[in-house]
Tab-separated table of N, CA and C in Angstrom:
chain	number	residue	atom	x	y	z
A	1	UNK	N	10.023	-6.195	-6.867
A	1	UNK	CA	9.982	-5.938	-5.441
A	1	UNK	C	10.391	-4.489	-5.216
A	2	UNK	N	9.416	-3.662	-4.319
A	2	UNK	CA	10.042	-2.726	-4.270
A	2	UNK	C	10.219	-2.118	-2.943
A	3	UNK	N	10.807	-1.386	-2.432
A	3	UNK	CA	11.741	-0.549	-1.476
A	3	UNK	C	10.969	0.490	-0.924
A	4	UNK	N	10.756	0.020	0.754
A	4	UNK	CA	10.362	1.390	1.353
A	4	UNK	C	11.460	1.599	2.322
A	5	UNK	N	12.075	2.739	2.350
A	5	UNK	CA	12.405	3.520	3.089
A	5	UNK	C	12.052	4.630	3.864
A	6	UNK	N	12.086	3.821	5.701
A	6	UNK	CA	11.386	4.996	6.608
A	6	UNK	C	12.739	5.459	7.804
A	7	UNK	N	12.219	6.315	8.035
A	7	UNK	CA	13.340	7.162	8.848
A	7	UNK	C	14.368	7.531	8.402
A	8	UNK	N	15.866	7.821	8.694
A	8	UNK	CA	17.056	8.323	8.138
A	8	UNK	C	17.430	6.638	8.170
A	9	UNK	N	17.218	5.788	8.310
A	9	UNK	CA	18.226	4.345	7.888
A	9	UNK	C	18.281	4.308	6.099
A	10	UNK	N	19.404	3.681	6.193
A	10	UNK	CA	19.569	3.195	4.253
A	10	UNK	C	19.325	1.800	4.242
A	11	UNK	N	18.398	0.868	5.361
A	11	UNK	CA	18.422	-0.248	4.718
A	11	UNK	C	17.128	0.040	4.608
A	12	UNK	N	16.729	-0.892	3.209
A	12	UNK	CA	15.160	-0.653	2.595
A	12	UNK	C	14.446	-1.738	3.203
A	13	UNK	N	12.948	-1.576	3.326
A	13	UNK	CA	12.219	-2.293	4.287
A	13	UNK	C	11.328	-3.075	2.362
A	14	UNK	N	11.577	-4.246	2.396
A	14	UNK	CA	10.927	-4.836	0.497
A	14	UNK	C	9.630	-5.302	0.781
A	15	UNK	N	8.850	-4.503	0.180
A	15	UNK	CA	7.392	-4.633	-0.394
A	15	UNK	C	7.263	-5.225	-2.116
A	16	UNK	N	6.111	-6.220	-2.130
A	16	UNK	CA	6.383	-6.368	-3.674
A	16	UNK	C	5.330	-4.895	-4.414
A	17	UNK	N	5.866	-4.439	-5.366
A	17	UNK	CA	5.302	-3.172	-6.234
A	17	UNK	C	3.576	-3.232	-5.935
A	18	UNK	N	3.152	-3.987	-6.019
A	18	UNK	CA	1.336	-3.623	-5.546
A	18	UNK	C	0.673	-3.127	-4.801
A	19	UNK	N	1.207	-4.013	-3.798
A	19	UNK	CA	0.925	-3.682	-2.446
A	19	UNK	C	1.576	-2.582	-1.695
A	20	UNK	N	3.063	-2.137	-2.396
A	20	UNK	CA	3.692	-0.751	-2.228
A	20	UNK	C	2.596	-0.037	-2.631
A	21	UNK	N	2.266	-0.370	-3.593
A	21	UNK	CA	1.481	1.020	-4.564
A	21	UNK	C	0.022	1.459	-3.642
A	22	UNK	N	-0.353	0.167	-2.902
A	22	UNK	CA	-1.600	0.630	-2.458
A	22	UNK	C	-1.426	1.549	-0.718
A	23	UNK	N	-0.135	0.711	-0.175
A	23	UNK	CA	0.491	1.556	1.026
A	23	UNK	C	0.673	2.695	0.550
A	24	UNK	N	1.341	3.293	-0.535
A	24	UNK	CA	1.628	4.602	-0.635
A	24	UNK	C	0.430	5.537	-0.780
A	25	UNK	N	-0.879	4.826	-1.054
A	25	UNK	CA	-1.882	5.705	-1.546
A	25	UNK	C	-2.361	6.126	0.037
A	26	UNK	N	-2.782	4.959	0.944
A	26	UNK	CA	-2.994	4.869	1.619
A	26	UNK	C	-2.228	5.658	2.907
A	27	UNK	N	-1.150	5.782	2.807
A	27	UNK	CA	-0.230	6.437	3.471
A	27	UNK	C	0.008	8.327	2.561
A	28	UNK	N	-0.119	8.422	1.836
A	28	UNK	CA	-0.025	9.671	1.111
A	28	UNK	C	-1.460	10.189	2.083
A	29	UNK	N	-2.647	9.814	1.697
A	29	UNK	CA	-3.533	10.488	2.225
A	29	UNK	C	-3.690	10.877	3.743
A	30	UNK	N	-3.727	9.575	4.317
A	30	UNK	CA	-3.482	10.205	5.892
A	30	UNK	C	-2.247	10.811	6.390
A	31	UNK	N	-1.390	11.015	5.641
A	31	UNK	CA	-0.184	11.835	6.270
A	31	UNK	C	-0.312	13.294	5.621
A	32	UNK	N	-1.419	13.235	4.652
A	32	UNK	CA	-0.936	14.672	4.065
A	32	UNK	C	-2.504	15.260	5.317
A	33	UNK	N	-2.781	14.691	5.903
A	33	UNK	CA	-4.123	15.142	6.654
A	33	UNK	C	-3.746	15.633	8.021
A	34	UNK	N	-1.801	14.884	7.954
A	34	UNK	CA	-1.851	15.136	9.335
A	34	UNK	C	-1.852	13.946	10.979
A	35	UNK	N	-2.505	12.790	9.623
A	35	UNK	CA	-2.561	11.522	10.843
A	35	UNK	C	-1.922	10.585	11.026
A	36	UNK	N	-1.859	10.036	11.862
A	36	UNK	CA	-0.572	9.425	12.367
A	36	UNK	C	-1.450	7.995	12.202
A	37	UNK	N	-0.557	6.608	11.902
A	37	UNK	CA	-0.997	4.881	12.354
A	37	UNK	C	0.247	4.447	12.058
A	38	UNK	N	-0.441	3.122	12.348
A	38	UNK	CA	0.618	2.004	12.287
A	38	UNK	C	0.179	1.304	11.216
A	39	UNK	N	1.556	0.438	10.923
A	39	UNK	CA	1.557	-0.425	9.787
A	39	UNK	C	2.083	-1.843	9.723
A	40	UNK	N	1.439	-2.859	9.674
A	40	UNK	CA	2.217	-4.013	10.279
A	40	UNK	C	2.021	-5.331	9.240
A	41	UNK	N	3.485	-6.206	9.101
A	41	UNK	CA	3.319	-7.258	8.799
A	41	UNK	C	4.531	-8.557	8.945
A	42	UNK	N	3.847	-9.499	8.613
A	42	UNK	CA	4.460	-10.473	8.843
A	42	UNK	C	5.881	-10.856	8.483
A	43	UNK	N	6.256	-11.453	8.809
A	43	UNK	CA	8.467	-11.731	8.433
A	43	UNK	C	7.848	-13.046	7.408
A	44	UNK	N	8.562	-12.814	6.410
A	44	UNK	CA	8.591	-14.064	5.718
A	44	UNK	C	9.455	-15.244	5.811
A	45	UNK	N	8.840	-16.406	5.962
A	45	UNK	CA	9.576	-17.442	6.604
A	45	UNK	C	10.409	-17.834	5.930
A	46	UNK	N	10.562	-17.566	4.452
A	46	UNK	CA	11.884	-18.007	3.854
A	46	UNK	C	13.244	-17.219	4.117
A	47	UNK	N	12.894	-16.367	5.034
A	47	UNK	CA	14.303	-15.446	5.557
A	47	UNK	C	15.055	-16.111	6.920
A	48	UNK	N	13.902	-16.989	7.205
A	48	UNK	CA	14.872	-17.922	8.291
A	48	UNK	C	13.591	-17.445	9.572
A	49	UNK	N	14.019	-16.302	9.990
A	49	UNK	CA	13.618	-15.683	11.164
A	49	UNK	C	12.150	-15.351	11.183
A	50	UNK	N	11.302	-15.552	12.023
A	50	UNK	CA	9.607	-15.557	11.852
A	50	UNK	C	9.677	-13.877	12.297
A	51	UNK	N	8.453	-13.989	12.779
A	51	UNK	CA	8.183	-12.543	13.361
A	51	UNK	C	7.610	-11.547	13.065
A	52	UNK	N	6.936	-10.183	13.497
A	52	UNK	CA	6.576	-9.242	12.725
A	52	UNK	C	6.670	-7.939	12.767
A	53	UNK	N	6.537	-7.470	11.963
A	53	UNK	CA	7.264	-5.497	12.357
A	53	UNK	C	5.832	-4.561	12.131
A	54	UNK	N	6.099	-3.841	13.167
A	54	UNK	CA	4.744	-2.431	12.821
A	54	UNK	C	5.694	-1.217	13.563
A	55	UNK	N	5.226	-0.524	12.266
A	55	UNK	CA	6.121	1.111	11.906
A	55	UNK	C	4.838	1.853	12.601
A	56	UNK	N	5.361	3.259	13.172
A	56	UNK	CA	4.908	4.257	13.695
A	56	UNK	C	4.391	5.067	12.431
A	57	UNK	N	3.592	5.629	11.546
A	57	UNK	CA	4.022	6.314	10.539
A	57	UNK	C	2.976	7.697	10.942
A	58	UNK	N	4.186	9.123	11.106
A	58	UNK	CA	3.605	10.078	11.311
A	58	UNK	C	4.251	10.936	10.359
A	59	UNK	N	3.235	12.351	10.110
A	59	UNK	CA	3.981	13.339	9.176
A	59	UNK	C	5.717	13.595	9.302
A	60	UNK	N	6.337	13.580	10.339
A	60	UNK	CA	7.271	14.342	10.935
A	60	UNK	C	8.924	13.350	10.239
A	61	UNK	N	8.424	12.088	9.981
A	61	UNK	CA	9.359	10.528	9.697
A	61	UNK	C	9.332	10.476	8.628
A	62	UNK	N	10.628	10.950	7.997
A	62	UNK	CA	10.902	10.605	6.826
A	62	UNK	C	10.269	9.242	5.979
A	63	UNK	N	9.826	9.308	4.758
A	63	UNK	CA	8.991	8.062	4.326
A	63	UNK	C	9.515	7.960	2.372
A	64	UNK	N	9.773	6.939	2.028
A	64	UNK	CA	10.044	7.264	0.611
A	64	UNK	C	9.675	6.116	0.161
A	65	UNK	N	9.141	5.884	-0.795
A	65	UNK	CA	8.720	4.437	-1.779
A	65	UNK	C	9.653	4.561	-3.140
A	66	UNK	N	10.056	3.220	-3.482
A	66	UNK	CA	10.489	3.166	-4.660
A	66	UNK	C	10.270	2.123	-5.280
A	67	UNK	N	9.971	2.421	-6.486
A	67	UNK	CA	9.356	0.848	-7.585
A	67	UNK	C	10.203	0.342	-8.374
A	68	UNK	N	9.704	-1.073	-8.261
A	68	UNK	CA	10.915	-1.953	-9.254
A	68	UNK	C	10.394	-1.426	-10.813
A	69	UNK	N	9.156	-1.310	-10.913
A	69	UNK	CA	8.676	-1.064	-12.404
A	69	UNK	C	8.508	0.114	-12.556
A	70	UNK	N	8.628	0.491	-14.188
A	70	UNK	CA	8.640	1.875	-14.058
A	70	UNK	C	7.193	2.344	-14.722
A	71	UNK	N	6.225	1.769	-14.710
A	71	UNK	CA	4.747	1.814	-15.218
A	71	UNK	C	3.982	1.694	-13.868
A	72	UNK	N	3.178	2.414	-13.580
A	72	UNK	CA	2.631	2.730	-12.057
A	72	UNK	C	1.946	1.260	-12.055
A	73	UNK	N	1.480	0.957	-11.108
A	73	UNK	CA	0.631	-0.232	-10.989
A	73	UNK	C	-0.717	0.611	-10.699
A	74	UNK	N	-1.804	-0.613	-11.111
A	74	UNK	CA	-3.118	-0.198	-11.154
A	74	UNK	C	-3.385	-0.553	-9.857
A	75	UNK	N	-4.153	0.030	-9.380
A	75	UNK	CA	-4.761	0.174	-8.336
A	75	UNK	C	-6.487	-0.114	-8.344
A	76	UNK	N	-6.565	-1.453	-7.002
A	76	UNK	CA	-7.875	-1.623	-6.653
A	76	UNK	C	-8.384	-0.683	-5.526
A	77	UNK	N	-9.742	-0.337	-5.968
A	77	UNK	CA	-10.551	0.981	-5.214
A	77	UNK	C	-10.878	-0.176	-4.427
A	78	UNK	N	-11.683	-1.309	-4.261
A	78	UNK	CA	-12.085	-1.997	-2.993
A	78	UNK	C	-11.003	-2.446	-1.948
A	79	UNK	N	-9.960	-2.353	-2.233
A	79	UNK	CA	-8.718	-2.766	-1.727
A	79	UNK	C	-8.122	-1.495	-0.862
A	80	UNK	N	-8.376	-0.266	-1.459
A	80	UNK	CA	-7.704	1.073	-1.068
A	80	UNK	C	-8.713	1.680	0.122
A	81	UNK	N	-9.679	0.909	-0.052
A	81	UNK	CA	-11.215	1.791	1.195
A	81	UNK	C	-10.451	0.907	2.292
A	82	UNK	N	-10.325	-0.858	1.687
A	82	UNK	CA	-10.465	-1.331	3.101
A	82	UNK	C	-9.089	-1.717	3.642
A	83	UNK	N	-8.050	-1.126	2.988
A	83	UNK	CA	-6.857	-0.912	3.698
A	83	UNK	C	-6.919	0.844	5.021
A	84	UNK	N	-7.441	1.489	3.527
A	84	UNK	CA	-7.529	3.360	4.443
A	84	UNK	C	-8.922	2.752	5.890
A	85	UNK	N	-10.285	2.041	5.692
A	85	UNK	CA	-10.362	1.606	7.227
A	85	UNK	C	-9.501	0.947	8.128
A	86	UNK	N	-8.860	0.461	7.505
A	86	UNK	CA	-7.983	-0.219	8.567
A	86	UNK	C	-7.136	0.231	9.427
A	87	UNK	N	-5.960	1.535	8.587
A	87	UNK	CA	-5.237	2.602	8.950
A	87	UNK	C	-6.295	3.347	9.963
A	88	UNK	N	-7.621	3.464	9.385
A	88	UNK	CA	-8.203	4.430	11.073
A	88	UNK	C	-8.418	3.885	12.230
A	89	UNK	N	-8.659	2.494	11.717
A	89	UNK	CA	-8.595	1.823	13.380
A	89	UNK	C	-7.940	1.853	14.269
A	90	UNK	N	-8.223	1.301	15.131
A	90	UNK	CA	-7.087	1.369	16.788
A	90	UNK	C	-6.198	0.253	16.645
A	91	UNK	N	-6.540	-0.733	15.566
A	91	UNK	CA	-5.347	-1.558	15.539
A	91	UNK	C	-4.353	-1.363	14.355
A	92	UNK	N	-4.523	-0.403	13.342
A	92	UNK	CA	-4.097	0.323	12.406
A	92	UNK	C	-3.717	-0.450	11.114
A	93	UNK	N	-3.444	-0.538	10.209
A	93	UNK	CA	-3.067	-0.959	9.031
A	93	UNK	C	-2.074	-2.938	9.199
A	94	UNK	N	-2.526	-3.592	8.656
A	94	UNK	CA	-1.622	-4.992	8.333
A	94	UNK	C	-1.948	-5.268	7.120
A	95	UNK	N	-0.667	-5.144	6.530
A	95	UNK	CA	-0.578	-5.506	5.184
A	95	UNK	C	0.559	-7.472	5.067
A	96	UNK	N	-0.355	-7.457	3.794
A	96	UNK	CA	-0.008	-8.874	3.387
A	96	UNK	C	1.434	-8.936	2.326
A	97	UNK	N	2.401	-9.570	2.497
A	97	UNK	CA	3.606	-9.170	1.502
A	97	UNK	C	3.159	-10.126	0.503
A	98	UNK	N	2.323	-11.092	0.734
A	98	UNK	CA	2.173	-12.214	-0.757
A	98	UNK	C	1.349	-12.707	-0.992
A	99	UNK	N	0.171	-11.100	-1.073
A	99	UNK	CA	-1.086	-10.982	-1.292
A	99	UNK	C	-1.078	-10.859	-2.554
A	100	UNK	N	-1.839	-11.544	-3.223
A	100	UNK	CA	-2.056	-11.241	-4.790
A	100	UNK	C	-3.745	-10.319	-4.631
A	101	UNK	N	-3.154	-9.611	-5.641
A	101	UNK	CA	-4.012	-8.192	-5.547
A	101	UNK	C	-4.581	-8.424	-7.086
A	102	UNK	N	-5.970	-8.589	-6.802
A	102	UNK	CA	-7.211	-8.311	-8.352
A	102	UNK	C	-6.834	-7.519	-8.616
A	103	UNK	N	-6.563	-7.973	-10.371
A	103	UNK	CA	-6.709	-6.792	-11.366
A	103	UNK	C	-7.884	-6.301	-11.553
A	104	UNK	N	-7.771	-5.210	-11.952
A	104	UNK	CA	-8.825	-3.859	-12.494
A	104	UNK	C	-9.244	-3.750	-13.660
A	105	UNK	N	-10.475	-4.239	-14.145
A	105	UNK	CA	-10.198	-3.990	-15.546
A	105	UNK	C	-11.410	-3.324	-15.761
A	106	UNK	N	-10.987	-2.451	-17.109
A	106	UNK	CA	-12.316	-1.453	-17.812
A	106	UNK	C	-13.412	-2.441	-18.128
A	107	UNK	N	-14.880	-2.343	-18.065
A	107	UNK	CA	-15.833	-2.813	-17.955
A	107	UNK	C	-16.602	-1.743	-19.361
A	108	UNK	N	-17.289	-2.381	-20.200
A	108	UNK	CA	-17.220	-1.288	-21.539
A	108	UNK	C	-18.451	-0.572	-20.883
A	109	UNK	N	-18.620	0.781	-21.430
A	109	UNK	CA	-19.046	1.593	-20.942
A	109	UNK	C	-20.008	2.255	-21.991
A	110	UNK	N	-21.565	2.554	-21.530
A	110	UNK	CA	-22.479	3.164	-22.423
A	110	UNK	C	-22.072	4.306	-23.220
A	111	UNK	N	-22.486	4.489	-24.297
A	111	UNK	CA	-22.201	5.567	-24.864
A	111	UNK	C	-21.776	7.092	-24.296
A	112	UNK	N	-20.903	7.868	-23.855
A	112	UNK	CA	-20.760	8.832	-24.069
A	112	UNK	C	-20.649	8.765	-21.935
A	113	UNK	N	-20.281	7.686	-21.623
A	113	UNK	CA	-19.971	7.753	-19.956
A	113	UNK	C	-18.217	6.947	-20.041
A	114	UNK	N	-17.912	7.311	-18.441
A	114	UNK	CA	-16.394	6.674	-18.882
A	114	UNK	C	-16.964	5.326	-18.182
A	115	UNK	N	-15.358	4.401	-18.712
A	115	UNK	CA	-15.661	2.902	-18.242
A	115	UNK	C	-15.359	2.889	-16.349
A	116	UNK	N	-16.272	2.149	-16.116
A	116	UNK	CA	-16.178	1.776	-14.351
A	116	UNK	C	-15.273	0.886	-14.051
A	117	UNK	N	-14.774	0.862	-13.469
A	117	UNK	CA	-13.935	-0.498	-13.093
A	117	UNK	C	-14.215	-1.444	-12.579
A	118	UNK	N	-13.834	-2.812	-12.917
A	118	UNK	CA	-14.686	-4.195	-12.126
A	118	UNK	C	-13.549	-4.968	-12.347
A	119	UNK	N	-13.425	-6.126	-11.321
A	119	UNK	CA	-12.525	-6.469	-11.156
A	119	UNK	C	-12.294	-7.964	-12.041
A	120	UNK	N	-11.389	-8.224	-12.249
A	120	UNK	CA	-11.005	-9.774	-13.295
A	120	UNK	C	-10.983	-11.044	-11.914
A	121	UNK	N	-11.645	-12.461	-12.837
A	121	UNK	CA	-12.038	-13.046	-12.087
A	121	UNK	C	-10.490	-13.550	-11.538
């Protein structure tokens, strides 16, 4: 599980490592552009309390990710388009905390090209 920290607070807002990994991509790019969204998701019901939170996220707001693992996680490209559409919309980014995210795997590749990625069933 890993730890985002936004604004000057020290309590960490827990993402599990995947789905961190794909917010941060997703969030790296439109903030280094300059653009501002929102980000929203659900309270998990085993914490007692229902409910849901959506963050402001602009260049200016402190933002930091941190991973439980210390091997980056792989990252899905169909997953990263249709999270970054989502962030442009008017209703902006909702992410899933206990989304299981397809693996990526190398797909063998013709002679003398690199391997494409396709996803495991």
């Amino acid at each position: 599980m890993g730890n985002l920290y936004y604004g000057n607070t020290a309590d960490p807002i827990l993402i599990p490592d995947p789905v961190l990994a794909h917010l941060k991509v997703v969030a790296a790019t439109k903030l280094r552009r300059g653009e501002s969204f929102t980000v929203s998701w659900a309270h998990s019901p085993a914490g007692g309390a229902g409910g849901r939170t959506t963050l402001w996220l602009q260049p200016a707001i402190p933002l930091r990710f941190v991973f439980q693992t210390n091997e980056p996680e792989q990252l899905n490209p169909d997953l990263l388009k249709e999270m970054a559409n989502e962030a442009n919309s008017s209703a902006g980014l909702t992410i899933d905390l206990d989304a299981r995210i397809p693996a990526v795997v190398a797909s063998p590749a013709p002679t003398g090209r690199t391997p494409r990625p396709r996803f495991a069933a």
